[in-house]
């Protein structure tokens, strides 16, 4: 009986959407230097928004689903960042900032989870904004590189990517780290 309960917790619509979205990101990143690949990545990341909504709407939220979603979010961001580096579609400093802030967030969240195993370590609002802006900055950088016929629009997109990366790492990312550090150092 225990196995069927575990299976029921794993085989949910939100988890399927999370995995499918991540698969689209993987396929899209293999050809990120094309509009088709970029489109698959965008659809995959948009599905990430949908999985949480489905979980809440149909009462299928679970600790496992939250862990799966957060893990696939971080992996998708890592894959997109790596593909953007490989295809030279974003500034290396921006990619390093994304990777760096996410390593810190992951490490601090791990420490908080170890220190407070019974606590619910939900993602903070600033963490969600940071992740959204980091994804947006990558999308803006990549779109600007794919545009060949409109140099002005490409320039605007590139500069908007700079703004999004600043907000996503220096503002919301660091604020999220601060919140996670506060959780981690609270007495057990």
Coordinates of N, CA and C in Angstrom, one line a residue, residues 20-32 34 36-38 40-41 79:
X20 N 7.8 17.7 -18.4 CA 7.6 18.0 -19.8 C 8.3 19.3 -20.2
X21 N 8.0 20.3 -19.3 CA 8.7 21.6 -19.5 C 10.2 21.6 -19.5
X22 N 10.7 20.8 -18.6 CA 12.2 20.6 -18.5 C 12.7 19.9 -19.8
X23 N 12.0 18.9 -20.3 CA 12.4 18.2 -21.5 C 12.4 19.2 -22.7
X24 N 11.4 20.1 -22.8 CA 11.4 21.1 -23.8 C 12.6 22.0 -23.7
X25 N 13.0 22.4 -22.5 CA 14.2 23.2 -22.3 C 15.4 22.5 -22.8
X26 N 15.5 21.2 -22.5 CA 16.7 20.4 -22.9 C 16.8 20.4 -24.4
X27 N 15.7 20.0 -25.1 CA 15.7 19.9 -26.5 C 15.9 21.3 -27.2
X28 N 15.3 22.3 -26.6 CA 15.5 23.7 -27.2 C 16.9 24.2 -27.0
X29 N 17.5 23.9 -25.9 CA 18.9 24.4 -25.7 C 19.9 23.7 -26.6
X30 N 19.6 22.5 -27.1 CA 20.5 21.9 -28.0 C 20.6 22.7 -29.3
X31 N 19.6 23.5 -29.6 CA 19.7 24.4 -30.8 C 19.2 25.8 -30.5
X32 N 19.8 26.3 -29.4 CA 19.3 27.6 -28.9 C 19.7 28.7 -29.8
X34 N 18.8 29.0 -32.7 CA 17.7 29.1 -33.8 C 16.4 29.6 -33.1
X36 N 13.6 28.2 -33.5 CA 12.8 27.0 -33.1 C 13.3 26.6 -31.7
X37 N 14.6 26.5 -31.5 CA 15.1 26.1 -30.2 C 14.7 27.1 -29.1
X38 N 14.8 28.4 -29.4 CA 14.5 29.4 -28.5 C 13.0 29.3 -28.1
X40 N 11.1 26.6 -28.1 CA 10.9 25.5 -27.2 C 11.3 25.8 -25.8
X41 N 12.4 26.6 -25.6 CA 12.9 27.0 -24.3 C 11.8 27.9 -23.6
X79 N 21.0 24.8 -17.5 CA 21.1 24.3 -18.9 C 21.0 25.5 -19.9

